[in-house]
C-alpha positions as semicolon CSV with decimal commas, in nm:
position;residue;x (nm);y (nm);z (nm)
1;M;19,137;17,333;13,304
2;E;18,804;17,285;13,441
3;N;18,576;17,643;13,519
4;N;18,521;17,720;13,871
5;N;18,347;17,951;13,705
6;E;18,098;17,673;13,503
7;K;17,710;17,623;13,624
8;R;17,618;17,350;13,825
9;K;17,367;17,124;13,735
10;F;17,055;17,068;13,933
11;T;16,874;16,732;13,974
12;F;16,630;16,624;14,133
13;D;16,587;16,323;14,422
14;P;16,265;16,299;14,546
15;S;16,398;16,116;14,805
16;E;16,512;16,442;14,981
17;V;16,174;16,610;14,974
18;P;16,042;16,535;15,380
19;I;15,747;16,274;15,349
20;W;15,485;16,433;15,490
21;V;15,521;16,664;15,159
22;H;15,431;16,376;15,012
23;V;15,081;16,283;15,311
24;M;15,016;16,643;15,221
25;L;14,989;16,615;14,834
26;I;14,807;16,256;14,871
27;G;14,573;16,492;15,094
28;I;14,525;16,735;14,901
29;I;14,404;16,489;14,535
30;V;14,223;16,278;14,849
31;A;14,015;16,638;14,932
32;V;14,002;16,739;14,587
33;V;13,819;16,395;14,469
34;V;13,624;16,321;14,746
35;F;13,472;16,711;14,652
36;A;13,380;16,700;14,280
37;I;13,221;16,271;14,440
38;V;12,983;16,483;14,648
39;K;12,844;16,765;14,442
40;L;12,848;16,544;14,114
41;V;12,641;16,333;14,326
42;I;12,398;16,619;14,493
43;W;12,355;16,740;14,149
44;N;12,199;16,468;14,018
45;K;12,000;16,418;14,286
46;G;11,877;16,844;14,291
47;T;11,761;17,012;14,613
48;A;11,416;16,986;14,718
49;E;11,352;16,776;15,028
50;L;11,060;16,553;15,070
51;D;10,994;16,445;15,429
52;T;10,818;16,092;15,460
53;S;10,831;15,872;15,853
54;E;10,929;15,573;15,688
55;T;11,276;15,672;15,482
56;G;11,318;16,045;15,676
57;S;11,429;16,305;15,369
58;F;11,577;16,260;15,035
59;E;11,668;16,501;14,802
60;V;11,595;16,532;14,405
61;E;11,563;16,761;14,072
62;V;11,276;16,952;14,059
63;L;11,212;17,000;13,688
64;D;10,953;17,357;13,687
65;Q;11,000;17,557;13,391
66;I;10,823;17,863;13,397
67;F;10,721;18,090;13,148
68;L;10,534;18,442;13,127
69;L;10,407;18,547;12,855
70;S;10,537;18,867;12,664
71;D;10,313;19,197;12,712
72;D;10,236;19,232;12,351
73;K;10,068;18,858;12,360
74;K;9,879;19,049;12,687
75;A;9,757;19,302;12,513
76;G;9,409;19,114;12,410
77;H;9,333;19,033;12,774
78;E;9,026;19,174;12,950
79;Y;9,172;19,202;13,277
80;D;8,965;19,247;13,614
81;D;8,954;19,213;13,964
82;E;8,880;18,799;13,980
83;L;9,227;18,514;13,921
84;T;9,047;18,276;13,657
85;I;9,182;17,961;13,622
86;L;9,093;17,707;13,440
87;F;9,157;17,315;13,426
88;L;9,129;17,061;13,164
89;G;9,232;16,703;13,298
90;N;9,077;16,425;13,355
91;D;9,048;16,197;13,698
92;S;9,382;16,399;13,852
93;I;9,089;16,697;13,876
94;T;8,801;16,483;13,880
95;F;8,836;16,199;14,160
96;D;8,816;16,455;14,407
97;Q;8,617;16,770;14,291
98;G;8,498;16,877;14,666
99;E;8,766;17,076;14,871
100;T;9,042;16,879;14,872
101;G;9,041;16,846;14,544
102;V;9,323;17,001;14,357
103;A;9,126;17,219;14,188
104;S;8,889;17,353;14,527
105;Q;9,269;17,438;14,691
106;V;9,422;17,608;14,434
107;S;9,100;17,793;14,440
108;S;9,145;17,858;14,837
109;L;9,539;17,938;14,822
110;L;9,453;18,208;14,623
111;A;9,147;18,345;14,626
112;A;9,036;18,224;14,261
113;N;8,794;18,146;14,038
114;V;8,900;17,757;13,940
115;I;8,641;17,603;13,659
116;N;8,745;17,292;13,691
117;C;8,665;17,090;13,332
118;G;8,776;16,772;13,353
119;Y;8,665;16,452;13,262
120;P;8,696;16,130;13,381
121;S;8,947;15,883;13,221
122;S;9,009;16,051;12,940
123;T;9,325;16,064;12,785
124;V;9,584;16,381;12,609
125;A;9,542;16,149;12,309
126;L;9,353;15,983;12,110
127;K;9,280;15,634;12,052
128;N;9,141;15,732;11,698
129;A;9,249;15,939;11,443
130;E;8,919;15,957;11,307
131;F;8,661;15,926;11,480
132;S;8,484;15,601;11,585
133;E;8,125;15,568;11,788
134;D;8,278;15,246;11,943
135;Y;8,523;15,480;12,164
136;P;8,325;15,790;12,273
137;M;8,638;15,850;12,528
138;D;8,807;15,984;12,216
139;A;8,542;16,302;12,254
140;Y;8,697;16,414;12,557
141;S;9,010;16,381;12,530
142;F;9,271;16,685;12,553
143;K;9,281;16,721;12,201
144;S;8,919;16,682;12,089
145;V;8,850;16,922;12,418
146;A;9,114;17,175;12,282
147;D;8,938;17,153;11,902
148;S;8,599;17,230;12,103
149;I;8,761;17,542;12,281
150;V;8,842;17,678;11,940
151;S;8,579;17,641;11,732
152;E;8,343;17,613;12,020
153;D;8,152;17,400;11,918
154;F;8,069;17,181;12,208
155;S;7,842;16,923;12,002
156;L;8,105;16,676;12,060
157;Q;8,090;16,610;12,460
158;E;7,752;16,675;12,393
159;K;7,650;16,410;12,093
160;Y;7,850;16,163;12,364
161;E;7,841;16,227;12,753
162;G;7,539;15,988;12,788
163;S;7,736;15,753;12,710
164;F;7,859;15,757;13,082
165;D;7,674;15,730;13,378
166;D;7,982;16,042;13,546
167;Y;7,752;16,265;13,558
168;T;8,055;16,522;13,597
169;Y;8,063;16,475;13,163
170;T;7,729;16,620;13,138
171;G;7,894;16,872;13,420
172;S;8,206;16,966;13,293
173;T;8,100;17,024;12,895
174;D;7,836;17,257;13,067
175;R;8,063;17,494;13,235
176;L;8,261;17,489;12,924
177;K;8,012;17,616;12,688
178;N;7,989;17,942;12,912
179;V;8,346;18,012;13,040
180;D;8,460;18,365;12,934
181;F;8,793;18,290;12,733
182;D;8,893;18,645;12,731
183;K;8,858;18,698;13,126
184;V;9,063;18,373;13,178
185;D;9,460;18,425;13,334
186;T;9,557;18,042;13,309
187;I;9,471;17,744;13,151
188;V;9,573;17,434;13,329
189;I;9,671;17,100;13,144
190;Y;9,658;16,842;13,469
191;Y;9,575;16,498;13,339
192;N;9,695;16,150;13,488
193;A;9,891;15,881;13,369
194;Q;9,689;15,796;13,133
195;D;9,849;15,809;12,818
196;Y;10,138;15,566;12,997
197;L;9,838;15,311;13,044
198;N;9,564;15,294;12,815
199;L;9,912;15,264;12,555
200;R;9,919;15,589;12,310
201;I;10,185;15,609;12,128
202;G;10,478;15,833;12,269
203;M;10,487;16,006;11,914
204;N;10,510;15,981;11,581
205;P;10,859;16,151;11,459
206;D;10,790;16,194;11,112
207;N;10,479;16,441;11,222
208;E;10,478;16,639;11,569
209;Y;10,133;16,726;11,494
210;D;10,010;16,372;11,523
211;P;9,670;16,322;11,728
212;I;9,652;15,987;11,851
213;T;10,005;16,032;11,985
214;Y;10,110;16,184;12,338
215;R;10,331;16,430;12,241
216;G;10,114;16,525;11,874
217;A;9,821;16,591;12,094
218;L;9,975;16,825;12,334
219;N;10,183;16,999;12,155
220;A;9,857;17,067;11,933
221;G;9,589;17,119;12,119
222;I;9,854;17,398;12,269
223;K;9,899;17,555;11,949
224;E;9,561;17,590;11,900
225;I;9,493;17,767;12,209
226;Q;9,742;17,973;12,185
227;E;9,686;18,090;11,806
228;K;9,302;18,197;11,940
229;Y;9,435;18,339;12,295
230;P;9,709;18,447;12,299
231;Y;9,674;18,594;12,589
232;I;9,548;18,319;12,810
233;R;9,913;18,179;13,003
234;I;9,902;17,772;12,971
235;V;10,055;17,589;13,206
236;C;10,136;17,212;13,202
237;M;10,095;16,987;13,484
238;S;10,250;16,637;13,522
239;F;10,156;16,384;13,664
240;T;10,285;16,136;13,952
241;M;10,447;15,847;13,923
242;C;10,184;15,544;13,930
243;Y;10,179;15,151;13,910
244;A;10,132;14,911;13,620
245;Y;10,098;14,543;13,575
246;E;10,354;14,386;13,407
247;K;10,195;14,094;13,195
248;D;10,283;13,828;13,490
249;G;10,020;13,968;13,616
250;S;10,311;14,138;13,859
251;L;10,290;14,493;14,048
252;V;10,541;14,751;13,889
253;S;10,625;15,132;13,891
254;G;10,511;15,318;13,592
255;D;10,921;15,427;13,606
256;R;11,067;15,140;13,589
257;Y;10,778;14,930;13,349
258;D;10,763;14,979;12,919
259;F;10,412;14,851;12,763
260;G;10,532;14,940;12,383
261;N;10,618;15,345;12,394
262;G;10,793;15,369;12,642
263;K;10,808;15,467;13,015
264;L;10,645;15,632;13,211
265;T;10,916;15,946;13,254
266;T;10,942;15,872;12,862
267;Y;10,600;16,056;12,869
268;L;10,724;16,260;13,170
269;Q;10,987;16,420;12,903
270;F;10,768;16,462;12,570
271;M;10,572;16,683;12,837
272;I;10,862;16,901;12,958
273;D;10,960;16,874;12,538
274;V;10,672;17,076;12,430
275;S;10,641;17,277;12,710
276;G;10,971;17,456;12,655
277;E;10,910;17,400;12,216
278;R;10,593;17,610;12,308
279;G;10,663;17,885;12,618
280;V;10,458;17,750;12,778
281;S;10,519;17,687;13,187
282;F;10,555;17,333;13,337
283;I;10,511;17,172;13,741
284;D;10,687;16,877;13,763
285;N;10,442;16,706;14,050
286;Y;10,678;16,298;13,959
287;Y;11,000;16,469;14,123
288;G;10,917;16,532;14,496
289;T;10,636;16,400;14,605
290;I;10,604;15,977;14,511
291;H;10,771;15,677;14,473
292;E;10,781;15,380;14,559
293;D;10,878;15,469;14,949
294;N;10,623;15,656;15,049
295;S;10,337;15,567;14,760
296;S;10,097;15,357;15,030
297;E;10,084;15,723;15,254
298;W;10,062;15,958;14,882
299;M;9,790;15,658;14,662
300;L;9,439;15,532;14,761
301;D;9,507;15,287;14,529
302;N;9,757;15,278;14,161
303;I;9,700;15,580;14,004
304;H;9,473;15,748;14,219
305;V;9,620;16,034;14,484
306;N;9,492;16,097;14,794
307;A;9,409;16,506;14,961
308;D;9,773;16,465;15,098
309;C;9,887;16,512;14,736
310;N;9,686;16,690;14,610
311;A;9,717;16,966;14,883
312;Y;10,097;16,888;14,783
313;V;10,026;16,961;14,421
314;A;9,795;17,263;14,476
315;K;10,045;17,450;14,694
316;H;10,351;17,366;14,423
317;F;10,142;17,551;14,188
318;A;10,035;17,802;14,351
319;D;10,380;17,891;14,459
320;A;10,554;17,842;14,117
321;I;10,361;18,005;13,884
322;Y;10,180;18,217;14,165
323;G;10,467;18,316;14,417
324;A;10,199;18,228;14,675
325;T;10,510;18,152;14,906
326;V;10,262;17,852;15,056
327;S;10,460;17,640;15,286
328;Y;10,426;17,283;15,175
């Protein structure tokens, strides 16, 4: 006998669901997928905008990383009413030493005493592990200059400055010799892509301080300056994009060509890594400035930049490091 109180089994029949419900669910799924894709694309590109007359505006990710000195490291510093910034580098600060150069523009923006001690065509890394008179440029690499700053002995730079016609070598050494490092607030390390173009080795996995490698020389130079002058803030500024020549002579962007030691972006990553490891600020001039579509507006040749690019770099530095809130 059938029990009328027995619970009836419920079965779901999709055909009974109205069409509009199916449409609504599909619409929600599509909207979620599209939203996720858009957010992913924006995240990959970043949020900093650069306007150009040819390409309009686009978004890139600027990789700045800012560190402040701890109070205990500031203890030995002689603070005065003047902001003193020492620039170390190569053509990035020596190619234009006039009012439109990076150093001069930073000085104007911050009302600071900016000391330009760059050496043209120099690199961060040494070419030779042991100094050779056949290659005097090694005396002016970042590693050699850092050694001289720490030892307070600039005889190496003085000895070989006559090897070059450019008086800048003599002038920079004279200024370095007279720097009162107890009053220097910030040291800025700003080299263009000479290491990449001169085929300096990127890194030595067995020696993190190898001076003939870009990563090792940068790491070693910063480390010894920090140990000698812990109260000086150090800022690494990256190079901008440049062009290189392939083996067949054709011109190609450095971020797309590997000479055997990595692409230009490989060297960029080395500077980012060293900056993070050493706790020094990193200013990204690579992303957000020059790219292949606007290079004719920002570059004088395949590597040197013009006054407009210098202005952008100077303003970027002043804003990121000192909160100058300058307009770009």
